[in-house]
C-alpha positions as a printed NumPy array, in Angstrom:
array([[187.963,  27.121, -63.462],
       [187.018,  29.018, -60.601],
       [189.59 ,  31.648, -59.127],
       [188.776,  29.486, -55.634],
       [189.378,  26.307, -57.201],
       [192.752,  27.144, -59.159],
       [194.147,  28.629, -55.661],
       [193.72 ,  25.042, -54.19 ],
       [195.563,  23.593, -56.654],
       [198.39 ,  26.139, -56.956],
       [198.295,  25.688, -52.303],
       [198.113,  21.74 , -53.231],
       [201.282,  21.436, -55.641],
       [203.274,  23.719, -53.233],
       [202.565,  21.246, -50.076],
       [203.805,  18.468, -52.341],
       [207.16 ,  19.993, -53.558],
       [207.783,  20.803, -50.265],
       [207.36 ,  17.201, -49.14 ],
       [209.45 ,  15.694, -52.143],
       [212.296,  17.819, -51.398],
       [212.929,  16.746, -47.723],
       [214.251,  13.388, -47.003],
       [211.484,  10.861, -46.232],
       [211.627,  10.868, -42.28 ],
       [210.75 ,  14.353, -42.523],
       [208.124,  14.106, -45.038],
       [206.424,  11.084, -42.411],
       [206.339,  13.106, -39.546],
       [203.321,  12.85 , -38.258],
       [202.656,  15.114, -35.019],
       [201.614,  14.691, -31.609],
       [198.125,  14.468, -31.938],
       [196.044,  15.709, -28.599],
       [192.819,  17.062, -27.499],
       [192.003,  20.09 , -25.248],
       [190.347,  19.331, -22.215],
       [188.56 ,  23.212, -22.549],
       [186.169,  20.995, -24.835],
       [185.196,  19.847, -21.22 ],
       [185.767,  22.963, -19.066],
       [182.32 ,  22.755, -17.895],
       [182.745,  19.093, -16.445],
       [185.316,  18.005, -13.919],
       [188.693,  17.444, -15.222],
       [188.543,  13.562, -14.04 ],
       [185.572,  13.38 , -17.377],
       [187.508,  15.072, -19.768],
       [190.709,  12.759, -19.243],
       [188.333,   9.757, -19.767],
       [186.646,  10.843, -22.722],
       [189.992,  12.103, -24.655],
       [191.717,   8.815, -23.662],
       [188.602,   6.634, -24.608],
       [188.615,   8.23 , -27.959],
       [192.034,   7.231, -28.394],
       [194.42 ,  10.026, -27.765],
       [197.621,  10.017, -25.956],
       [198.313,  13.841, -25.336],
       [196.11 ,  16.052, -23.711],
       [196.264,  19.808, -23.499],
       [195.426,  20.82 , -19.875],
       [192.69 ,  23.863, -19.34 ],
       [192.841,  26.519, -16.895],
       [189.649,  25.718, -14.859],
       [186.648,  22.616, -15.383],
       [183.497,  23.159, -13.42 ],
       [184.666,  26.262, -11.83 ],
       [187.556,  24.879, -10.109],
       [191.165,  25.778, -11.245],
       [193.05 ,  22.78 , -11.847],
       [195.835,  23.9  , -13.934],
       [197.383,  27.085, -12.899],
       [201.127,  28.987, -11.754],
       [199.07 ,  29.556,  -8.335],
       [198.684,  25.617,  -8.055],
       [200.693,  24.196,  -4.533],
       [203.441,  21.554,  -5.266],
       [200.687,  19.082,  -3.812],
       [198.153,  20.122,  -6.358],
       [200.467,  19.937,  -8.878],
       [202.233,  16.148,  -7.607],
       [198.482,  15.243,  -8.163],
       [197.384,  16.313, -11.493],
       [200.763,  14.907, -12.78 ],
       [199.674,  11.544, -11.255],
       [196.402,  12.035, -12.602],
       [197.798,  12.228, -16.337],
       [199.87 ,   9.496, -15.841],
       [196.8  ,   7.198, -14.358],
       [195.099,   7.956, -17.709],
       [197.98 ,   7.361, -19.894],
       [197.81 ,  10.901, -21.464],
       [201.103,  13.315, -21.885],
       [200.234,  17.126, -21.762],
       [201.939,  18.008, -24.577],
       [201.365,  22.446, -25.141],
       [199.288,  24.721, -23.218],
       [197.358,  27.651, -23.597],
       [198.518,  29.783, -21.001],
       [199.809,  32.653, -23.376],
       [196.462,  33.861, -23.814],
       [195.846,  34.472, -20.246],
       [198.602,  37.194, -19.482],
       [198.748,  40.277, -21.561],
       [201.821,  41.428, -22.633],
       [202.441,  44.987, -22.502],
       [199.943,  45.549, -19.729],
       [200.959,  45.93 , -16.368],
       [201.825,  42.45 , -14.364],
       [201.556,  40.922, -17.793],
       [204.999,  39.812, -18.221],
       [205.442,  39.018, -15.024],
       [201.813,  36.777, -15.455],
       [203.608,  34.904, -18.313],
       [207.111,  34.142, -17.477],
       [205.016,  32.114, -14.488],
       [203.16 ,  30.492, -17.512],
       [206.408,  29.257, -18.759],
       [207.606,  28.258, -15.321],
       [204.441,  25.923, -15.045],
       [204.777,  24.673, -18.689],
       [208.223,  23.52 , -17.172],
       [207.428,  21.713, -14.486],
       [204.806,  19.68 , -16.348],
       [207.702,  19.124, -18.729],
       [205.102,  20.984, -21.48 ],
       [207.245,  21.899, -24.221],
       [205.392,  24.549, -26.219],
       [202.834,  27.44 , -24.979],
       [200.442,  29.272, -27.116],
       [199.256,  32.577, -27.159],
       [198.353,  35.539, -29.301],
       [199.376,  39.163, -30.193],
       [197.337,  41.781, -28.855],
       [193.608,  42.142, -29.43 ],
       [193.196,  44.809, -32.529],
       [188.999,  45.711, -32.756],
       [187.724,  47.775, -30.582],
       [184.463,  46.359, -31.669],
       [184.498,  42.653, -33.02 ],
       [183.747,  42.539, -35.772],
       [183.972,  45.617, -37.614],
       [185.461,  48.378, -35.629],
       [189.146,  47.962, -35.325],
       [191.135,  49.874, -32.919],
       [192.527,  53.525, -34.14 ],
       [196.023,  52.709, -35.66 ],
       [197.671,  55.169, -33.493],
       [196.762,  53.392, -30.328],
       [196.986,  50.102, -31.538],
       [200.828,  50.561, -32.711],
       [201.459,  51.706, -29.246],
       [199.664,  48.632, -27.837],
       [202.038,  46.413, -30.615],
       [205.446,  48.299, -29.615],
       [204.183,  47.419, -25.739],
       [203.471,  44.051, -26.824],
       [206.906,  43.207, -28.665],
       [208.899,  44.98 , -25.774],
       [207.935,  42.503, -22.774],
       [207.461,  39.67 , -25.576],
       [211.261,  39.805, -26.603],
       [211.793,  39.352, -22.389],
       [209.263,  36.515, -22.448],
       [211.196,  34.923, -25.386],
       [214.696,  35.163, -22.911],
       [213.003,  33.918, -20.359],
       [211.442,  30.837, -22.319],
       [214.673,  29.923, -23.288],
       [216.249,  29.505, -20.182],
       [213.143,  27.423, -19.048],
       [213.367,  25.501, -22.576],
       [209.976,  25.78 , -23.442],
       [209.295,  27.555, -26.818],
       [206.23 ,  30.049, -27.099],
       [204.043,  29.513, -30.21 ],
       [201.809,  32.813, -30.977],
       [198.427,  32.173, -33.383],
       [196.017,  33.332, -35.983],
       [194.377,  35.8  , -33.593],
       [193.427,  39.037, -35.528],
       [196.132,  41.823, -35.047],
       [199.924,  40.659, -35.926],
       [199.138,  37.184, -36.353],
       [196.153,  37.809, -38.426],
       [197.332,  34.784, -41.446],
       [200.383,  33.288, -42.473],
       [201.802,  36.401, -43.961],
       [201.762,  38.477, -40.648],
       [203.09 ,  35.375, -38.547],
       [205.8  ,  35.536, -40.877],
       [206.759,  39.236, -40.123],
       [206.516,  38.1  , -36.042],
       [209.57 ,  35.502, -36.861],
       [211.387,  37.835, -37.929],
       [210.896,  41.01 , -35.961],
       [212.367,  38.532, -33.234],
       [214.122,  35.649, -34.277],
       [214.733,  32.972, -31.875],
       [214.501,  29.318, -31.58 ],
       [212.136,  29.896, -29.074],
       [209.607,  31.874, -30.405],
       [208.09 ,  29.937, -33.317],
       [203.947,  29.931, -34.5  ],
       [201.181,  27.908, -33.916],
       [198.765,  27.365, -36.694],
       [195.234,  27.559, -36.401],
       [193.667,  27.405, -40.021],
       [189.837,  27.463, -38.326],
       [190.932,  31.275, -37.133],
       [192.139,  32.052, -40.107],
       [188.983,  31.165, -41.539],
       [186.492,  32.538, -38.885],
       [188.597,  35.964, -38.188],
       [189.819,  37.127, -41.645],
       [187.721,  34.312, -43.908],
       [190.555,  33.304, -45.62 ],
       [190.461,  29.385, -46.584],
       [193.378,  28.24 , -47.121],
       [195.846,  30.32 , -46.208],
       [197.708,  31.115, -49.675],
       [201.141,  31.95 , -47.379],
       [200.953,  28.389, -45.493],
       [203.745,  26.696, -47.123],
       [206.091,  30.092, -46.625],
       [205.34 ,  30.119, -42.993],
       [205.316,  26.286, -42.259],
       [209.062,  26.017, -41.422],
       [208.152,  28.035, -38.439],
       [204.942,  26.292, -37.658],
       [205.901,  24.032, -33.912],
       [202.35 ,  23.602, -32.774],
       [198.876,  23.415, -34.078],
       [195.717,  24.235, -32.832],
       [192.899,  22.321, -35.008],
       [189.646,  23.585, -35.688],
       [187.53 ,  23.578, -38.288],
       [184.81 ,  26.308, -39.614],
       [181.898,  26.338, -41.658],
       [180.422,  29.707, -43.108],
       [182.061,  32.993, -44.006],
       [184.389,  35.387, -41.937],
       [182.674,  36.136, -38.031],
       [180.714,  33.327, -38.625],
       [180.28 ,  31.33 , -35.283],
       [180.442,  27.372, -36.411],
       [183.001,  25.135, -35.5  ],
       [181.871,  21.569, -36.726],
       [184.052,  18.378, -35.684],
       [187.256,  18.507, -37.502],
       [186.478,  16.907, -41.526],
       [183.102,  18.403, -41.505],
       [183.735,  22.356, -42.419],
       [185.539,  24.233, -44.844],
       [189.056,  23.629, -43.633],
       [190.994,  21.129, -45.929],
       [193.097,  19.18 , -43.261],
       [195.038,  17.077, -45.979],
       [196.206,  20.212, -47.51 ],
       [197.439,  21.73 , -44.328],
       [198.681,  18.368, -42.951],
       [200.791,  17.797, -46.157],
       [202.286,  21.116, -46.062],
       [203.02 ,  21.149, -42.492],
       [204.471,  17.475, -41.919],
       [206.312,  18.619, -45.819],
       [208.275,  21.348, -43.885],
       [209.255,  18.76 , -41.719],
       [206.481,  19.746, -38.271],
       [206.612,  16.819, -35.518],
       [205.156,  19.235, -32.856],
       [202.166,  18.875, -30.664],
       [198.367,  19.127, -31.891],
       [195.096,  20.099, -29.86 ],
       [191.783,  19.921, -31.306],
       [190.404,  22.48 , -29.92 ],
       [186.316,  22.896, -31.216],
       [183.863,  20.474, -31.79 ],
       [180.487,  22.067, -30.802],
       [178.967,  23.647, -34.073],
       [176.858,  26.395, -33.388],
       [175.803,  24.326, -29.768],
       [176.727,  25.94 , -26.47 ],
       [179.758,  23.787, -25.44 ],
       [179.028,  24.621, -21.416],
       [175.642,  23.333, -22.033],
       [176.414,  20.249, -24.092],
       [176.138,  16.32 , -22.212],
       [180.04 ,  15.064, -21.764],
       [178.712,  12.314, -23.32 ],
       [177.866,  14.438, -26.48 ],
       [181.329,  15.951, -26.096],
       [182.698,  12.428, -26.117],
       [181.072,  11.634, -29.337],
       [182.098,  14.409, -31.199],
       [185.87 ,  14.055, -29.432],
       [185.805,  10.171, -30.971],
       [184.577,  11.135, -34.8  ],
       [187.523,  14.236, -34.377],
       [190.358,  11.191, -33.871],
       [189.094,   9.013, -36.351],
       [189.005,  11.865, -38.974],
       [192.633,  13.415, -38.393],
       [194.167,   9.916, -37.727],
       [193.094,   9.114, -40.94 ],
       [194.495,  12.747, -42.604],
       [197.138,  12.287, -41.073],
       [197.965,   8.965, -42.293],
       [196.996,  10.134, -46.023],
       [199.318,  13.381, -45.442],
       [202.587,  11.447, -44.11 ],
       [202.344,   8.467, -47.37 ]])
């Protein structure tokens, strides 16, 4: 038997054991399946909300800007916030997470203050989870990492600010989740070190199997069963090809085993927010007509709801 096949078999067995070891209610958790409006960021927000709702989604992840207009950011006025809340309600959509953790750079000047502002924005909208990453590990992607001496200084500064951000997160009841994005969150085993270093109910992991495939060339991640209890959000993207290959097809059409991923996560009791992040394949999403995005978002919803149903049974 080929090595990669046997590895998948072992992971599938681990997922099944995890599910069987938990009460049926935990094993049957299905999470909150949503879609990111950033797929439509070249178009007005209303276009995104309409397409996402039409596809069948009940949850949404708002992007910072649409059609070059800021629509979800800490600088929003009270009136703009009220307008967006009403718009989400009118479309029958609930915002379930934010990618606001990727704007501010913890460890850099002003980064902590900006991060806190993003946490406050989430709290205002009732969004329970913010997603971010650690410091970027490369001088030049994909083949030149930063010098370790410099990198370790960045990591230390990042953790210093992250600890303060986590304290604030607890005060506003918003969970910070870091996702695989090279460096300290490259894959599951590195993510485990993050939650061990700063243990807190307000600091967890957002899983992203597509990123582990794209940035690390690993699929499936053999350590996900160990990390799964710490996963509180999921960014959903498929990937096709080797490391650094920029091809992110509609979920279900690439090399990510979503059924195995969901079985592993649900088996560990996962029931949190999930957001579809990419459907463009090799296309430029900024040039895709809204109707084409609508079609792919609908395909993603159809595949993912079926995969979640299979993993929950």
